[in-house]
Amino acid sequence: MNTKNLSYGRQWIDDDDIAEVAKVLKGDWLTQGPTVAAFERSLADYAGVKHAVTFVNGTAALHGAMAAAGLGPGDRLLTTPMTFAATSNSALYVGAEPVFADIEPGTLCLDPVKAEAKLREVEEAKEGRVRAVAPVSFGGYPFAMEPFRRLSSEHGLVLIEDACHALGGDRGGHKIGFDADMTVLSFHPVKHITTAEGGAVLTRSDEYAHALRLFRSHGITRNPEDFEEAPEGPWHCEMQTLGWNYRLTDLNCALGLSQMRRLDAFVKRRREIAALYRELLADVRGLTLPPAHEGHAYHLFPIQVDAEARGPLFAHLAENDIRLQVHYSPVPLHPYYKKRFGYRWGDFPEAERYYRGAISLPMFPLLEDSDVKRVADCIKTFLGRGS
Ligand SMILES: *Cc1c(COP(=O)(O)O)cnc(C)c1O
């Protein structure tokens, strides 16, 4: 039998997207042109913030956010073990170090109570200064921001949401991107919209936006208002800080701008798929559905089964051309982090418990209802106790 190969995520490119990219290819600006600014405007307006600064990918955007937040040697970034390695790696890039607090099992996101305890522990041990906190809207779940706002204002932290899973989600009547000091997005093909590779930081702060723009372009400014020295002529530009070349091209931004028109439709379809999974898998014993929330953006649909069942179920799905992933192996338990910082299994009981049973089911807007039913049937047959 010929079945469609299913993965956990994939892009949806249509003819309009292709035409928009082709237009830029035929124009004057392949990079550093007006389409970059137009895409940034579209992102910022969508989230209701003043600035969006694009980067070559989400990881570079995180790197920029850490630099703009002023993190450096001696500083700590407080974050979650249940994320992609880029979140905490970005602290290492600027010479700071990440510290991890466990997740809340009900949301799979950073537990604000444990985060605060961790912060006090670091302060009391005088092991550097926690300077920023980076909760992750894991899977697209819009965790409550209020406790992190409070923690940030009480301890003078910069609040950076890693919202790489959450573009298009809603929190308290606002779009994701509105709440934190800086919000980081990724436009990798598995994410809500794609630019192939790409990322951005959203912020309402002029100061952060300025630092982010310098950082992504060698630390060089051509804006006369920002010059530290008297211009020697119209060619004058100044390198004021050490930056990188992290600029996203006009080609990527044309794709992103075109995809933004369908973002709400993409998220709506993701929510429909989630509702269908919830209906089809509601009474399956030994299976836990992901946390629900009306503002959920559903980058992922991670189910949990018993730890002993996870490997065999994963293999069974693969035999049926459903090739999935596990999000994530807790970051501090990767060999690099274990060797460098001495973390061990047992340090993050909730993240580890979740990880051991987790499988991310196919979740992308091109999925058809029949695909969702096929996945659900396959799981129910395997667990052998379908309702
Ligand atoms: C995708 C992702 C990133 C990194 O984004 P890239 O665009 O792949 O560099 C960072 N954090 C999280 C949580 C992500 O899912």
Coordinates of C-alpha atoms and ligand atoms in Angstrom, one line a residue:
M1 CA 0.0 0.0 0.0
N2 CA 1.2 3.5 -0.8
T3 CA 0.9 5.8 2.1
K4 CA 1.9 9.4 2.4
N5 CA 5.1 10.0 4.4
L6 CA 4.3 12.1 7.4
S7 CA 6.8 14.1 9.6
Y8 CA 6.1 16.2 12.6
G9 CA 6.2 19.5 10.7
R10 CA 6.7 21.0 7.3
Q11 CA 6.3 24.3 5.4
W12 CA 3.4 25.3 3.1
I13 CA 4.6 27.3 0.1
D14 CA 2.0 28.5 -2.5
D15 CA 2.2 30.2 -5.9
D16 CA 1.9 33.7 -4.3
D17 CA 4.9 33.0 -2.1
I18 CA 6.9 32.0 -5.2
A19 CA 5.8 35.0 -7.2
E20 CA 6.8 37.4 -4.4
V21 CA 10.3 35.9 -4.1
A22 CA 10.7 36.0 -7.9
K23 CA 9.8 39.7 -7.9
V24 CA 12.6 40.4 -5.6
L25 CA 15.0 38.3 -7.6
K26 CA 14.3 40.5 -10.6
G27 CA 14.6 43.7 -8.7
D28 CA 17.5 45.8 -7.4
W29 CA 17.9 44.7 -3.9
L30 CA 18.8 41.1 -3.0
T31 CA 19.8 42.1 0.5
Q32 CA 19.7 45.2 2.7
G33 CA 16.7 46.5 0.6
P34 CA 13.1 47.6 1.3
T35 CA 11.6 44.2 1.6
V36 CA 13.5 43.6 4.9
A37 CA 11.9 46.7 6.4
A38 CA 8.5 45.7 5.0
F39 CA 8.6 42.3 6.6
E40 CA 9.8 43.8 9.9
R41 CA 6.9 46.3 9.8
S42 CA 4.5 43.4 9.2
L43 CA 5.9 41.4 12.2
A44 CA 5.9 44.4 14.6
D45 CA 2.4 45.5 13.6
Y46 CA 1.1 41.9 14.0
A47 CA 2.4 41.7 17.5
G48 CA 1.5 45.3 18.4
V49 CA 5.0 46.4 19.2
K50 CA 7.2 49.1 17.8
H51 CA 10.2 47.1 16.4
A52 CA 11.0 43.9 14.8
V53 CA 14.6 43.2 13.9
T54 CA 15.2 40.2 11.6
F55 CA 18.2 37.9 11.7
V56 CA 19.6 35.1 9.6
N57 CA 17.9 32.5 11.9
G58 CA 16.3 32.2 15.3
T59 CA 19.6 31.3 16.9
A60 CA 21.3 34.5 15.7
A61 CA 18.2 36.4 16.9
L62 CA 18.7 34.9 20.4
H63 CA 22.4 35.7 20.3
G64 CA 21.4 39.3 19.4
A65 CA 18.9 39.4 22.3
M66 CA 21.5 38.3 24.8
A67 CA 23.9 40.9 23.6
A68 CA 21.3 43.7 23.6
A69 CA 20.3 42.6 27.1
G70 CA 23.9 43.3 28.1
L71 CA 24.8 39.7 29.2
G72 CA 28.4 38.9 29.4
P73 CA 31.0 37.1 31.6
G74 CA 29.8 36.6 35.2
D75 CA 26.1 36.9 34.1
R76 CA 23.6 34.1 34.2
L77 CA 20.6 33.4 32.0
L78 CA 17.7 31.7 33.8
T79 CA 15.9 29.3 31.5
T80 CA 14.2 26.0 31.0
P81 CA 15.7 22.6 30.3
M82 CA 12.8 21.8 28.0
T83 CA 13.8 23.7 24.9
F84 CA 16.0 23.6 21.8
A85 CA 19.7 24.0 22.7
A86 CA 19.9 27.4 21.0
T87 CA 18.1 29.1 23.9
S88 CA 20.8 28.4 26.4
N89 CA 23.7 28.3 23.9
S90 CA 23.0 32.0 23.2
A91 CA 24.0 32.9 26.7
L92 CA 27.3 31.0 26.2
Y93 CA 27.9 32.9 22.9
V94 CA 28.2 36.1 24.9
G95 CA 30.4 34.7 27.6
A96 CA 27.5 34.3 30.1
E97 CA 26.2 31.0 31.5
P98 CA 22.8 29.5 31.5
V99 CA 21.2 28.2 34.7
F100 CA 18.1 25.9 34.5
A101 CA 15.0 25.5 36.6
D102 CA 12.6 22.6 36.1
I103 CA 9.3 22.8 34.1
E104 CA 5.8 22.9 35.4
P105 CA 4.2 19.5 34.3
G106 CA 0.8 21.2 33.6
T107 CA 2.3 23.6 31.0
L108 CA 5.6 22.0 30.1
C109 CA 7.1 25.5 30.4
L110 CA 9.5 27.0 32.9
D111 CA 8.1 26.8 36.5
P112 CA 8.1 30.4 37.8
V113 CA 8.3 29.2 41.5
K114 CA 11.3 26.9 40.7
A115 CA 12.8 29.7 38.6
E116 CA 12.7 32.1 41.6
A117 CA 14.2 29.5 43.9
K118 CA 17.0 28.9 41.4
L119 CA 17.6 32.7 41.2
R120 CA 17.9 32.9 45.0
E121 CA 20.2 29.9 45.0
V122 CA 22.5 31.5 42.5
E123 CA 22.5 34.8 44.4
E124 CA 23.2 33.1 47.8
A125 CA 26.0 31.1 46.4
K126 CA 27.4 34.3 44.9
E127 CA 27.8 32.3 41.6
G128 CA 27.4 35.2 39.3
R129 CA 24.5 37.5 38.7
V130 CA 21.2 36.4 37.1
R131 CA 20.6 39.1 34.6
A132 CA 17.9 37.8 32.3
V133 CA 15.2 35.2 32.3
A134 CA 14.2 33.4 29.1
P135 CA 11.0 31.3 29.4
V136 CA 10.0 29.3 26.3
S137 CA 6.4 29.0 25.1
F138 CA 7.0 25.3 24.7
G139 CA 5.1 23.8 21.8
G140 CA 3.2 27.1 21.4
Y141 CA 1.7 27.1 24.8
P142 CA 1.2 30.7 26.0
F143 CA 2.4 30.3 29.6
A144 CA 1.4 33.0 32.1
M145 CA 3.8 35.9 31.8
E146 CA 2.8 37.8 35.0
P147 CA 5.0 35.8 37.4
F148 CA 8.0 36.4 35.1
R149 CA 7.2 40.1 34.8
R150 CA 7.1 40.3 38.6
L151 CA 10.3 38.3 39.0
S152 CA 12.0 40.5 36.4
S153 CA 11.0 43.8 38.0
E154 CA 11.9 42.6 41.5
H155 CA 15.3 41.4 40.5
G156 CA 16.1 43.8 37.6
L157 CA 16.1 41.0 35.0
V158 CA 15.6 41.4 31.3
L159 CA 12.7 39.3 30.2
I160 CA 13.3 37.5 26.9
E161 CA 10.6 35.1 25.6
D162 CA 11.8 32.4 23.3
A163 CA 8.6 32.3 21.3
C164 CA 10.1 30.3 18.4
H165 CA 7.2 27.9 18.9
A166 CA 4.5 30.5 19.4
L167 CA 4.1 33.0 16.6
G168 CA 0.4 33.6 16.1
G169 CA -0.6 32.5 19.6
D170 CA -2.5 34.7 22.0
R171 CA -2.0 35.6 25.6
G172 CA -4.4 37.7 27.6
G173 CA -6.0 39.4 24.6
H174 CA -2.6 40.1 22.9
K175 CA -0.6 38.4 20.3
I176 CA 2.6 36.6 21.4
G177 CA 5.4 39.1 21.2
F178 CA 3.7 41.8 23.1
D179 CA 4.6 40.9 26.7
A180 CA 8.3 40.4 27.1
D181 CA 11.1 43.0 26.9
M182 CA 12.3 41.0 23.8
T183 CA 10.6 38.2 22.0
V184 CA 12.5 35.9 19.8
L185 CA 11.0 34.2 16.7
S186 CA 12.3 31.6 14.2
F187 CA 11.2 31.1 10.6
H188 CA 12.6 27.7 10.1
P189 CA 10.4 25.6 7.7
V190 CA 8.8 23.7 10.6
K191 CA 7.7 26.9 12.4
H192 CA 4.5 28.9 11.8
I193 CA 5.8 30.9 8.9
T194 CA 9.0 30.3 7.0
T195 CA 11.7 32.3 5.3
A196 CA 13.8 29.0 4.8
E197 CA 16.2 30.2 7.5
G198 CA 15.3 33.3 9.4
G199 CA 14.5 34.8 12.8
A200 CA 13.6 38.0 14.5
V201 CA 13.4 39.9 17.8
L202 CA 10.3 41.9 18.6
T203 CA 10.6 44.7 21.1
R204 CA 8.9 48.0 22.1
S205 CA 12.2 49.4 23.3
D206 CA 14.1 51.8 21.0
E207 CA 17.3 51.1 22.9
Y208 CA 17.1 47.3 22.4
A209 CA 16.1 47.7 18.7
H210 CA 19.1 50.0 18.2
A211 CA 21.5 47.5 19.8
L212 CA 20.0 44.6 17.9
R213 CA 20.4 46.4 14.5
L214 CA 24.1 47.3 15.3
F215 CA 24.7 43.7 16.4
R216 CA 23.4 42.1 13.2
S217 CA 25.5 44.3 11.0
H218 CA 29.1 44.3 12.2
G219 CA 28.3 47.0 14.9
I220 CA 28.4 49.5 12.1
T221 CA 26.0 52.5 11.8
R222 CA 25.4 54.7 8.8
N223 CA 22.8 56.9 10.6
P224 CA 24.2 60.4 11.2
E225 CA 22.1 60.8 14.3
D226 CA 24.0 58.0 16.0
F227 CA 27.6 59.1 15.1
E228 CA 30.0 59.5 17.9
E229 CA 32.5 61.5 15.8
A230 CA 32.1 64.4 13.4
P231 CA 31.5 63.0 9.9
E232 CA 34.4 63.4 7.5
G233 CA 32.1 63.3 4.5
P234 CA 29.0 61.7 3.2
W235 CA 30.7 58.3 3.2
H236 CA 31.2 58.4 6.9
C237 CA 30.1 55.3 8.9
E238 CA 31.2 54.1 12.3
M239 CA 31.8 50.7 13.8
Q240 CA 30.8 51.3 17.4
T241 CA 30.5 47.8 18.9
L242 CA 31.7 44.4 17.8
G243 CA 28.9 42.9 15.7
W244 CA 28.3 40.1 13.2
N245 CA 26.9 39.7 9.8
Y246 CA 23.5 38.3 10.7
R247 CA 21.4 40.1 8.1
L248 CA 18.4 38.3 6.6
T249 CA 18.1 38.8 2.8
D250 CA 15.3 40.5 0.8
L251 CA 14.6 37.1 -0.8
N252 CA 13.9 35.5 2.6
C253 CA 11.9 38.6 3.7
A254 CA 9.7 38.5 0.5
L255 CA 8.8 34.9 1.4
G256 CA 8.2 35.9 5.0
L257 CA 6.0 38.9 4.1
S258 CA 3.9 36.7 1.8
Q259 CA 3.6 34.0 4.5
M260 CA 2.5 36.6 7.0
R261 CA -0.7 37.0 5.0
R262 CA -1.6 33.4 5.8
L263 CA -0.3 33.3 9.4
D264 CA -3.8 33.5 11.0
A265 CA -5.1 30.8 8.6
F266 CA -2.1 28.6 9.4
V267 CA -2.7 28.9 13.2
K268 CA -6.5 28.3 12.8
R269 CA -5.7 25.1 10.9
R270 CA -3.2 24.0 13.6
R271 CA -5.9 24.5 16.2
E272 CA -8.4 22.5 14.2
I273 CA -5.9 19.6 13.9
A274 CA -5.3 19.8 17.7
A275 CA -9.0 19.6 18.3
L276 CA -9.3 16.6 16.1
Y277 CA -6.4 14.8 17.8
R278 CA -8.0 15.6 21.2
E279 CA -11.3 14.1 20.0
L280 CA -9.8 11.0 18.5
L281 CA -7.3 10.3 21.3
A282 CA -9.5 11.4 24.2
D283 CA -10.1 8.1 25.9
V284 CA -6.9 6.2 25.1
R285 CA -5.5 4.8 28.3
G286 CA -1.8 5.3 28.9
L287 CA -1.7 8.5 26.8
T288 CA -1.5 12.1 28.0
L289 CA -2.5 14.9 25.7
P290 CA -0.5 18.2 25.7
P291 CA -1.8 21.0 27.8
A292 CA -4.7 22.9 26.3
H293 CA -5.1 26.7 26.1
E294 CA -7.3 28.8 23.9
G295 CA -4.4 31.0 22.8
H296 CA -2.2 27.9 21.9
A297 CA -0.3 28.3 18.7
Y298 CA 0.4 24.5 18.4
H299 CA 3.8 24.4 16.9
L300 CA 3.9 20.9 18.4
F301 CA 1.4 18.4 19.5
P302 CA 3.5 16.4 22.0
I303 CA 1.8 13.4 23.5
Q304 CA 3.2 11.4 26.4
V305 CA 3.0 7.6 26.9
D306 CA 4.5 5.3 29.4
A307 CA 8.3 5.4 29.2
E308 CA 8.5 1.7 28.3
A309 CA 5.9 2.2 25.5
R310 CA 7.6 5.2 23.9
G311 CA 10.4 3.5 21.9
P312 CA 8.2 0.7 20.5
L313 CA 5.4 3.2 19.6
F314 CA 7.9 5.5 17.9
A315 CA 9.2 2.5 15.9
H316 CA 5.7 1.3 15.1
L317 CA 4.8 4.8 13.7
A318 CA 8.0 4.8 11.6
E319 CA 7.0 1.5 10.1
N320 CA 3.8 3.1 9.1
D321 CA 5.7 6.0 7.4
I322 CA 5.0 8.4 10.2
R323 CA 8.5 9.6 11.1
L324 CA 8.4 11.7 14.2
Q325 CA 10.7 13.5 16.6
V326 CA 11.0 13.9 20.4
H327 CA 11.0 17.5 21.7
Y328 CA 13.3 17.6 23.6
S329 CA 16.0 15.7 25.3
P330 CA 16.5 18.1 28.3
V331 CA 19.3 20.6 27.2
P332 CA 21.5 20.4 30.3
L333 CA 21.6 16.6 29.9
H334 CA 23.4 16.8 26.5
P335 CA 27.0 15.6 26.7
Y336 CA 28.4 19.1 26.2
Y337 CA 26.4 20.5 29.2
K338 CA 27.1 17.5 31.4
K339 CA 30.8 17.7 30.8
R340 CA 31.0 21.5 31.1
F341 CA 28.6 22.1 34.0
G342 CA 28.3 18.7 35.7
Y343 CA 24.6 18.2 35.2
R344 CA 23.2 14.7 35.8
W345 CA 20.0 12.7 35.1
G346 CA 17.8 13.3 38.1
D347 CA 18.5 17.1 38.3
F348 CA 15.3 18.0 36.4
P349 CA 12.7 15.4 37.4
E350 CA 9.7 16.9 35.7
A351 CA 11.5 17.6 32.4
E352 CA 13.0 14.1 32.5
R353 CA 9.6 12.4 33.2
Y354 CA 8.0 14.3 30.3
Y355 CA 10.9 13.6 28.0
R356 CA 10.9 9.9 28.6
G357 CA 7.3 9.5 27.4
A358 CA 7.2 12.2 24.8
I359 CA 6.5 12.0 21.0
S360 CA 5.6 14.9 18.9
L361 CA 2.7 14.0 16.5
P362 CA 2.5 15.5 13.0
M363 CA 1.3 19.1 13.3
F364 CA 1.4 21.4 10.3
P365 CA -1.4 23.2 8.4
L366 CA -1.2 21.1 5.2
L367 CA -2.2 18.0 7.2
E368 CA -5.6 16.7 6.2
D369 CA -8.2 15.3 8.5
S370 CA -7.6 11.8 7.0
D371 CA -3.8 12.1 7.9
V372 CA -4.8 13.0 11.5
K373 CA -7.1 10.0 11.6
R374 CA -4.4 7.7 10.3
V375 CA -2.0 8.8 13.0
A376 CA -4.6 8.4 15.7
D377 CA -5.6 4.9 14.4
C378 CA -2.0 3.8 14.3
I379 CA -1.5 4.9 17.9
K380 CA -4.7 3.3 19.1
T381 CA -4.0 0.0 17.4
F382 CA -0.6 -0.1 18.9
L383 CA -1.6 0.8 22.4
G384 CA -4.3 -1.8 21.9
R385 CA -6.8 -0.2 24.1
G386 CA -8.5 2.2 21.8
S387 CA -11.9 3.4 22.8
Ligands
LIG1 C1 13.7 26.7 16.2 C2 14.1 27.2 17.6 C3 15.2 28.0 17.8 C4 16.2 28.3 16.8 O1 15.7 28.7 15.6 P1 16.6 28.6 14.3 O2 15.9 29.5 13.4 O3 16.5 27.1 13.9 O4 18.0 29.0 14.5 C5 15.4 28.4 19.1 N1 14.6 28.1 20.1 C6 13.5 27.3 20.0 C7 12.7 26.9 21.1 C8 13.3 26.8 18.7 O5 12.2 25.9 18.5

